[in-house]
XYZ file of N, CA and C in Angstrom:
567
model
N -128.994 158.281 -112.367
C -129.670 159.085 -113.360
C -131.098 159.396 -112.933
N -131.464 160.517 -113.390
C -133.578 161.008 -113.251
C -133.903 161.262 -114.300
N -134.759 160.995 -114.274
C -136.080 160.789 -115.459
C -136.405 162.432 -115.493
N -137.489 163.082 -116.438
C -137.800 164.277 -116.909
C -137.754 164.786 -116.028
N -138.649 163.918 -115.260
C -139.221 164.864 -113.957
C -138.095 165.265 -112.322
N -136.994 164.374 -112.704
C -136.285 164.427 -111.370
C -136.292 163.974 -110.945
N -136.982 162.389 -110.816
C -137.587 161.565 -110.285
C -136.111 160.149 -110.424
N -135.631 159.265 -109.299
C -134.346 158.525 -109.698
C -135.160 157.112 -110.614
N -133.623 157.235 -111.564
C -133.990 156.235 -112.098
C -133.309 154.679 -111.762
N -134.169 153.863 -111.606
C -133.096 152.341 -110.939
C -133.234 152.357 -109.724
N -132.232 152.071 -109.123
C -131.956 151.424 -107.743
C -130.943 152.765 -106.364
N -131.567 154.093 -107.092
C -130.327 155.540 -106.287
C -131.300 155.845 -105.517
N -130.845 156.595 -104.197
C -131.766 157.135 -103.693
C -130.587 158.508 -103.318
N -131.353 159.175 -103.286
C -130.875 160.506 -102.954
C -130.627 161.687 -101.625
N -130.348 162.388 -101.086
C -130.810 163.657 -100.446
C -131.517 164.231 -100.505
N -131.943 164.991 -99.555
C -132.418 166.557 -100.177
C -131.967 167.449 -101.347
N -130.982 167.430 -100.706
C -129.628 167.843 -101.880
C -129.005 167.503 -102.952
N -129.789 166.395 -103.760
C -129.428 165.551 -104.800
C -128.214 164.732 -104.709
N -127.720 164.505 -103.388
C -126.616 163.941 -103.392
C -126.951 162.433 -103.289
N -126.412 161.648 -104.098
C -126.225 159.990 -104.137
C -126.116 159.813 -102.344
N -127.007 159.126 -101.947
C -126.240 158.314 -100.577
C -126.376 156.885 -100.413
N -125.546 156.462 -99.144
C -125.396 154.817 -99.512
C -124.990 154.482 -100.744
N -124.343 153.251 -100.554
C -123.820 152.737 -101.989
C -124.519 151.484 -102.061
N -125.619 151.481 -101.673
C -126.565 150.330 -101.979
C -126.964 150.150 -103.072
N -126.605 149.342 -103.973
C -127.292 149.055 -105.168
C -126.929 149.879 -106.719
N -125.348 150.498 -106.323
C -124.429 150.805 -106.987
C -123.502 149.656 -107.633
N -123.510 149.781 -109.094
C -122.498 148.307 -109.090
C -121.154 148.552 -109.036
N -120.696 147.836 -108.400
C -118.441 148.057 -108.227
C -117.627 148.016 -109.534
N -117.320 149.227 -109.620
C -116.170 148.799 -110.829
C -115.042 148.407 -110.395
N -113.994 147.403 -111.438
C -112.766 146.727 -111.181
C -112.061 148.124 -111.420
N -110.600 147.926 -111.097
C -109.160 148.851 -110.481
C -109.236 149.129 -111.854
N -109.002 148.406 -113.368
C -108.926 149.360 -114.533
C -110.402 149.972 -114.447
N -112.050 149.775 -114.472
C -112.944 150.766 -114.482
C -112.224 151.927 -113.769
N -112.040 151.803 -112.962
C -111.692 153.051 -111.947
C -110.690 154.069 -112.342
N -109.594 153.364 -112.640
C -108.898 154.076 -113.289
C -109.321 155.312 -114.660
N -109.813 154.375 -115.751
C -110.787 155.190 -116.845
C -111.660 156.183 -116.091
N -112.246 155.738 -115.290
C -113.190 156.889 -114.639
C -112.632 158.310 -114.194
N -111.760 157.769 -113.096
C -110.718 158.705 -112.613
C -109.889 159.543 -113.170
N -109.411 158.544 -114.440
C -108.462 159.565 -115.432
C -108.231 160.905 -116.014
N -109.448 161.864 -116.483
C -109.913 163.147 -116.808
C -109.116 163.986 -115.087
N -109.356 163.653 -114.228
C -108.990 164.280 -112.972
C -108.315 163.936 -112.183
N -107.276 162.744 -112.479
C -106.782 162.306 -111.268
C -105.203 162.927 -111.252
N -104.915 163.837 -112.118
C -103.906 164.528 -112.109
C -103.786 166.000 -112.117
N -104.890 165.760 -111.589
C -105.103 167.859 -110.724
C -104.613 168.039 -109.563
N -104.061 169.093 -108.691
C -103.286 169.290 -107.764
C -104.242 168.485 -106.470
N -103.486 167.774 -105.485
C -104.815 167.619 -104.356
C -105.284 168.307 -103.994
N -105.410 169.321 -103.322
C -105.943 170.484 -103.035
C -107.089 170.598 -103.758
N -107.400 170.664 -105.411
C -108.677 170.787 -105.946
C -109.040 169.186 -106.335
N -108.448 168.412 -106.493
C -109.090 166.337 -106.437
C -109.998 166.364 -104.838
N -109.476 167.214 -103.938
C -109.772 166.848 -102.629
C -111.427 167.625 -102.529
N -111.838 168.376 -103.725
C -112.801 169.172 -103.678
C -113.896 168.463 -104.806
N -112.793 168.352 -106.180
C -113.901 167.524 -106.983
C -114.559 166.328 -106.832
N -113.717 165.150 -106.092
C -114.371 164.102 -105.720
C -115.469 164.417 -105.155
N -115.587 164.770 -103.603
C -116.579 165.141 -103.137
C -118.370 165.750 -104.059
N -117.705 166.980 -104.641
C -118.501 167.510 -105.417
C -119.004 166.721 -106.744
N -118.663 165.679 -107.129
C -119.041 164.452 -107.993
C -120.308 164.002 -107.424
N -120.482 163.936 -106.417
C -121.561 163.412 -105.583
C -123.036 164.013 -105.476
N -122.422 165.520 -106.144
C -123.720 166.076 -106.265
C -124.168 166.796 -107.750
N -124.476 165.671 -108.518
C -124.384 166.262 -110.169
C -125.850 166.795 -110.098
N -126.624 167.202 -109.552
C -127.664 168.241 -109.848
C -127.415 169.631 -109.105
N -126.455 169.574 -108.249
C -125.997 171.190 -107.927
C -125.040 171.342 -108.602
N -124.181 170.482 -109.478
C -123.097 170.977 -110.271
C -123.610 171.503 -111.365
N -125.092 170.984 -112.523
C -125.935 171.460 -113.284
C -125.898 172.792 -112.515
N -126.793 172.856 -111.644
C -127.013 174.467 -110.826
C -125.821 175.199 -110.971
N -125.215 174.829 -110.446
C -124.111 176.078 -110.249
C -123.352 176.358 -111.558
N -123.392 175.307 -113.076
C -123.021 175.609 -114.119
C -123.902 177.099 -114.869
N -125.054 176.815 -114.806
C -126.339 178.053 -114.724
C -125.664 178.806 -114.485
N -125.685 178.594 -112.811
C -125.500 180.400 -112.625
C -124.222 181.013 -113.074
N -122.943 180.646 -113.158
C -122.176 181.251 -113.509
C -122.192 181.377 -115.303
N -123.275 180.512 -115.930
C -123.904 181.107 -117.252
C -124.702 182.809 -116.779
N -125.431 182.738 -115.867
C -126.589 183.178 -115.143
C -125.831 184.561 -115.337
N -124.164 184.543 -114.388
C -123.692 185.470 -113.464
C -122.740 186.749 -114.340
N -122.830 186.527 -115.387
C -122.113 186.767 -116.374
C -123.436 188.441 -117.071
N -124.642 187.796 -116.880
C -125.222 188.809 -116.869
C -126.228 189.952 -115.838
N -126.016 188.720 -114.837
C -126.173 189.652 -113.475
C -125.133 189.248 -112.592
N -124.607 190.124 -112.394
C -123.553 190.065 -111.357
C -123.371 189.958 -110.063
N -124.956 190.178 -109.426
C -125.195 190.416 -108.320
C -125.909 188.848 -107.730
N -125.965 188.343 -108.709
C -126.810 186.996 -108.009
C -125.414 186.206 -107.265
N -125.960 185.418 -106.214
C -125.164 184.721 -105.315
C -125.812 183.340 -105.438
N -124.744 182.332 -104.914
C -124.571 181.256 -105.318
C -126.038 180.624 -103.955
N -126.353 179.714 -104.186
C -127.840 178.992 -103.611
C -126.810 178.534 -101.793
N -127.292 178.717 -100.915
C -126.890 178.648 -99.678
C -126.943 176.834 -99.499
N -128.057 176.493 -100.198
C -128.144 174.936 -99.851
C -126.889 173.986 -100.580
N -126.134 174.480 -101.552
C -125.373 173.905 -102.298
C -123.966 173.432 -100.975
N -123.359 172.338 -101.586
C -122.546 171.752 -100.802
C -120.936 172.551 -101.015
N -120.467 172.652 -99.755
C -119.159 173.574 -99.762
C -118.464 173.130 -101.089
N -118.300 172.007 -101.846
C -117.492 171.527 -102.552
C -117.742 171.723 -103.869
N -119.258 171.921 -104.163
C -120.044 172.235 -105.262
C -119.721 174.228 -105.512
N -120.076 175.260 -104.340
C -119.469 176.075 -104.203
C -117.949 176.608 -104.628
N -117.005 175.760 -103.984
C -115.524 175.729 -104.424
C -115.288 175.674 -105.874
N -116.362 174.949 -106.502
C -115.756 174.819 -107.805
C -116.349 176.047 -109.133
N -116.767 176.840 -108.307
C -117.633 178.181 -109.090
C -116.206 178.737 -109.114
N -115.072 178.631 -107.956
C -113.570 179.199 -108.679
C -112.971 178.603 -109.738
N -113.478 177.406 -110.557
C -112.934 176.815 -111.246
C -113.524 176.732 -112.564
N -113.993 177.341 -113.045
C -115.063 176.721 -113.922
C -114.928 175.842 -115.278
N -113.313 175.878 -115.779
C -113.125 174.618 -116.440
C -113.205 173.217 -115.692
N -113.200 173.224 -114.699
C -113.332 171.528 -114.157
C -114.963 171.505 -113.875
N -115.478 172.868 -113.587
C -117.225 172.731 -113.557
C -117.629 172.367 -114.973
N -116.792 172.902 -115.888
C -117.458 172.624 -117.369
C -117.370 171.474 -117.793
N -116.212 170.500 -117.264
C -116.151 169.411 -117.104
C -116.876 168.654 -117.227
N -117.231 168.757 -115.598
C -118.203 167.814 -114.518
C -119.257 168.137 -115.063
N -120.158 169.169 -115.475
C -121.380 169.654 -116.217
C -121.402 169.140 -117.982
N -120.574 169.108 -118.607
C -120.895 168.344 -120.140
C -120.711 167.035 -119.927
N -120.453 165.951 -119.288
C -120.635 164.409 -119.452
C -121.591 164.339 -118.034
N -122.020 164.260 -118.005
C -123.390 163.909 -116.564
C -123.273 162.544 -116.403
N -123.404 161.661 -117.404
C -122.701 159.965 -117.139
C -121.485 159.887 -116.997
N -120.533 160.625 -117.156
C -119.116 160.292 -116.042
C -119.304 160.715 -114.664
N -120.147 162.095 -114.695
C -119.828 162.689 -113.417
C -120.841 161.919 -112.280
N -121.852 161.343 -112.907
C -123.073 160.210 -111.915
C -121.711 159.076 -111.689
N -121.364 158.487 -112.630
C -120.831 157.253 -112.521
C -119.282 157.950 -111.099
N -118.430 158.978 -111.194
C -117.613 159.387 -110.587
C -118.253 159.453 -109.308
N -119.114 159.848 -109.094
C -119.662 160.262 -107.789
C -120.241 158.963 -107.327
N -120.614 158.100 -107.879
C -121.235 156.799 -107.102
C -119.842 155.984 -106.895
N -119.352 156.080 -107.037
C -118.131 155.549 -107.478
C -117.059 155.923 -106.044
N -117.474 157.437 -105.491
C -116.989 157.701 -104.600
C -117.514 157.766 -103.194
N -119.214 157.214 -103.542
C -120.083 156.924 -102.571
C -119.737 155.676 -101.872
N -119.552 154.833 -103.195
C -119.495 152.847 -102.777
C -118.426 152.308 -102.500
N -117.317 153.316 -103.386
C -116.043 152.889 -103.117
C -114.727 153.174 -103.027
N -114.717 154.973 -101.995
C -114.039 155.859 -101.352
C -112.533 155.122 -101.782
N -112.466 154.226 -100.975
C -110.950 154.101 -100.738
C -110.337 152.975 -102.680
N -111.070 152.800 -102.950
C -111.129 152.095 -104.121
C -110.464 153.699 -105.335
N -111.255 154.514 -105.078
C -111.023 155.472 -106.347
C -109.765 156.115 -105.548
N -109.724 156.372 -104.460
C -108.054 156.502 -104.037
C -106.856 156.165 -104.681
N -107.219 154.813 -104.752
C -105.906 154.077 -105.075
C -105.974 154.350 -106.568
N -107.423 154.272 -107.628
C -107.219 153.838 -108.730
C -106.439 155.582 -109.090
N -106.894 156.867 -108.305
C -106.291 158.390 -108.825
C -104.679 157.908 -108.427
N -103.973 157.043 -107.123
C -103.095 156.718 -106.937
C -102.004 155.784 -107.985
N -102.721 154.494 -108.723
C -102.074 154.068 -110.077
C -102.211 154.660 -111.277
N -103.000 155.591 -111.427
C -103.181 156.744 -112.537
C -101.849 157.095 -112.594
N -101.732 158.377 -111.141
C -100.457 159.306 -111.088
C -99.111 158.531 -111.786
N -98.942 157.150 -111.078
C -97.955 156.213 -111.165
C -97.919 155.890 -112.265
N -98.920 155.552 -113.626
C -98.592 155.252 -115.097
C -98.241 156.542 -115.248
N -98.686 157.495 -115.523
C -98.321 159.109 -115.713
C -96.774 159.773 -115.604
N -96.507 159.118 -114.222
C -95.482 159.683 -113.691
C -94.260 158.641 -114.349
N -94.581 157.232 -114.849
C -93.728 156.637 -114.932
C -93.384 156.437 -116.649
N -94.495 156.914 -117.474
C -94.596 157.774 -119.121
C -93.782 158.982 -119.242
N -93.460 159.598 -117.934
C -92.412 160.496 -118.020
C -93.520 162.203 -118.492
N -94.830 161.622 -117.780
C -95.932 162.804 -118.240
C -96.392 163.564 -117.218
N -95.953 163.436 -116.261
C -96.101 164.141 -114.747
C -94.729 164.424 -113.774
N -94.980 165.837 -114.038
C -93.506 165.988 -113.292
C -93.502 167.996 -112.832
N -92.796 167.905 -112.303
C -93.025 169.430 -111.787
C -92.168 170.377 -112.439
N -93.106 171.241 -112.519
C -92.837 172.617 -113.369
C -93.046 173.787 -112.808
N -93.318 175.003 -113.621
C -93.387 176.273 -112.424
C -94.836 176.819 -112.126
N -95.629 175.648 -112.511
C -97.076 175.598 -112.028
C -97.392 174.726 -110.752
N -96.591 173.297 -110.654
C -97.252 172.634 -109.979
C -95.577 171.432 -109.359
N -95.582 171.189 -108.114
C -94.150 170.387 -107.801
C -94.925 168.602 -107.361
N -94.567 168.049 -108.072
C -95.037 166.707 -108.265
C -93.784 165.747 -107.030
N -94.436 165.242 -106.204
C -93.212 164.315 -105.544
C -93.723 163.127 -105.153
N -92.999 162.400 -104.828
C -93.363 161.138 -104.407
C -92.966 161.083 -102.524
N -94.154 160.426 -101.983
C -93.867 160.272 -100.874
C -94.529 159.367 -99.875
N -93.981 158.806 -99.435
C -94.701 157.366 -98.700
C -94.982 156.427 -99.869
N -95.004 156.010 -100.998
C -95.431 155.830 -101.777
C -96.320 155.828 -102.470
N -96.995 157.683 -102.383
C -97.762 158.150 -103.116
C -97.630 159.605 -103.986
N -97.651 159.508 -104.778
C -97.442 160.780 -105.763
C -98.163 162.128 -105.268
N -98.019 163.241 -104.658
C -98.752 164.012 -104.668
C -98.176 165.429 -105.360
N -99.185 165.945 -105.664
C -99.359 167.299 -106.711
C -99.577 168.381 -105.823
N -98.416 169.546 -105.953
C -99.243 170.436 -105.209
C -98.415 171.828 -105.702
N -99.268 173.188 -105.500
C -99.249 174.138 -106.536
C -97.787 174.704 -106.128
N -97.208 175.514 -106.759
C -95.994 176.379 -106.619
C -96.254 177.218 -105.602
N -97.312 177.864 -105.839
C -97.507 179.302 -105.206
C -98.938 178.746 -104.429
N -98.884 179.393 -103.257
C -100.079 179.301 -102.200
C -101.200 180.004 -102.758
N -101.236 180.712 -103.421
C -102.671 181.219 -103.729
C -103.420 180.820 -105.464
N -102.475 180.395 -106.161
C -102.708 180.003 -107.346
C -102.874 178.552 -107.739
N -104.053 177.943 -107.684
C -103.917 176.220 -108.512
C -104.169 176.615 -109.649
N -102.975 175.641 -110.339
C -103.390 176.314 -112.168
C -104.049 174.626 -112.469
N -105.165 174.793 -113.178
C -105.893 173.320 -113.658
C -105.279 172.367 -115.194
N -104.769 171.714 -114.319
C -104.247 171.100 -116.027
C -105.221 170.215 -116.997
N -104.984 170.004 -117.953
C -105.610 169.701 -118.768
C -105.373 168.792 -120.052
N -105.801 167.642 -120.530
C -104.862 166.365 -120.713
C -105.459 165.253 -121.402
N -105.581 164.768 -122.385
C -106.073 163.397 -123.190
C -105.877 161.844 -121.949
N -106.357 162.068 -120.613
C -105.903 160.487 -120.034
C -105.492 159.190 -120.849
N -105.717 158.877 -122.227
C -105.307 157.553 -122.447
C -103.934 158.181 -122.883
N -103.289 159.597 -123.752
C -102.330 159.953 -123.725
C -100.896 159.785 -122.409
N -101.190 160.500 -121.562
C -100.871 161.077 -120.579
C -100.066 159.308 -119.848
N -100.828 158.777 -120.014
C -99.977 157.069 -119.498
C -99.359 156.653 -120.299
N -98.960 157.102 -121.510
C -97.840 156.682 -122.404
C -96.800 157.317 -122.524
N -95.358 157.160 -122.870
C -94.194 157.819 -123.272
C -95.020 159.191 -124.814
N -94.665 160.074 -124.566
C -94.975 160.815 -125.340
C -93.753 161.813 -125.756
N -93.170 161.883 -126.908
C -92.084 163.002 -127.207
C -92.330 164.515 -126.569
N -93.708 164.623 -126.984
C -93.772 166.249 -126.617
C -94.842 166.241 -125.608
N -94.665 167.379 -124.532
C -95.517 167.575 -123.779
C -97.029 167.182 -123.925
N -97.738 166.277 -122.868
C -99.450 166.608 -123.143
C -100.168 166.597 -122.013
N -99.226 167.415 -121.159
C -100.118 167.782 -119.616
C -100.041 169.599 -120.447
N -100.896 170.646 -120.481
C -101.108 171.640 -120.323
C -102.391 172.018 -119.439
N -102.290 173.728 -119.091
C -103.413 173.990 -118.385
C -104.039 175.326 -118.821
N -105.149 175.093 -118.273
C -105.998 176.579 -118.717
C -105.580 177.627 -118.348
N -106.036 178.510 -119.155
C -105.426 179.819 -118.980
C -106.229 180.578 -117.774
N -105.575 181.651 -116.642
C -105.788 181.655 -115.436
C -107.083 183.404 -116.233
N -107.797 183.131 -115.763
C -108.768 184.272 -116.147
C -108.563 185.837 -115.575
């Protein structure tokens, strides 16, 4: 977190680029923290998980780039800041998962340190996510997205090569048996 001024608060040190580095002095969450953390996103196609993680890392260009596409709406001509990180960029195609990552700033700090300190840790916990999900009978493939299991890992990936449709989902739902559907997704703009 920063103070008014931008300035870190605690024990973070930063980039140039506002990106968290080192996981020095980050505290470790246990496999259920991780999970809760993870949950909001860990059942988006890989293809865009493989973009948001990353881009977690930089919650003051995700602020930025929420702007401008507030910004872009009335000038059309403005372009996105060159210094911003490819992953922060990528998600200006998305802007429900930017709206996301931009209204809770304490999930998206905590997500991104999270993927600073403990990469292979939030792996596994998006990996036992899929697996309660998939095994609630709440993840499964449709004519948006073909869900399979392989090596013994669940992966998500879109129907069609040019379309990821973003789903959208209550996580403490989504790990339970549920009668009626509660994976849906946004509508494609």
């Amino acid at each position: 977190p920063v103070d008014d001024t931008g300035e870190p608060i605690g024990d973070y040190a930063y980039s140039d680029a506002g990106q968290a580095t080192g996981g020095e002095g980050i505290p470790l969450l246990d496999a259920t923290e991780l999970q809760d953390l993870v949950g909001p996103v860990a059942l988006y196609p890989d293809d865009l998980l493989a973009v948001v993680l990353p881009a977690s890392t930089f919650p003051l260009q995700l602020v930025q780039a929420q702007r401008f596409l507030d910004d872009l709406a009335d000038d059309p001509s403005l372009k996105p800041d060159e210094d911003w990180d490819d992953s922060v960029v990528a998600l200006l195609n998305y802007p429900e998962v930017l709206a996301l990552l931009n209204e809770d700033l304490d999930w998206t700090w905590q997500l991104g340190e999270a993927v600073v300190a403990q990469h292979a840790d939030v792996v596994s916990a998006v990996e036992e996510f899929r697996d309660r999900a998939y095994a609630a009978g709440n993840l499964t493939s449709d004519d948006r997205q073909t869900v399979r299991e392989e090596d013994g890992a669940i992966q998500i990936t879109p129907v069609s090569d040019d379309i990821i449709y973003v789903p959208y989902y209550e996580p403490e739902r989504v790990v339970m048996y549920q009668p009626e559907p509660v994976v849906h997704y946004y509508p494609q703009a």
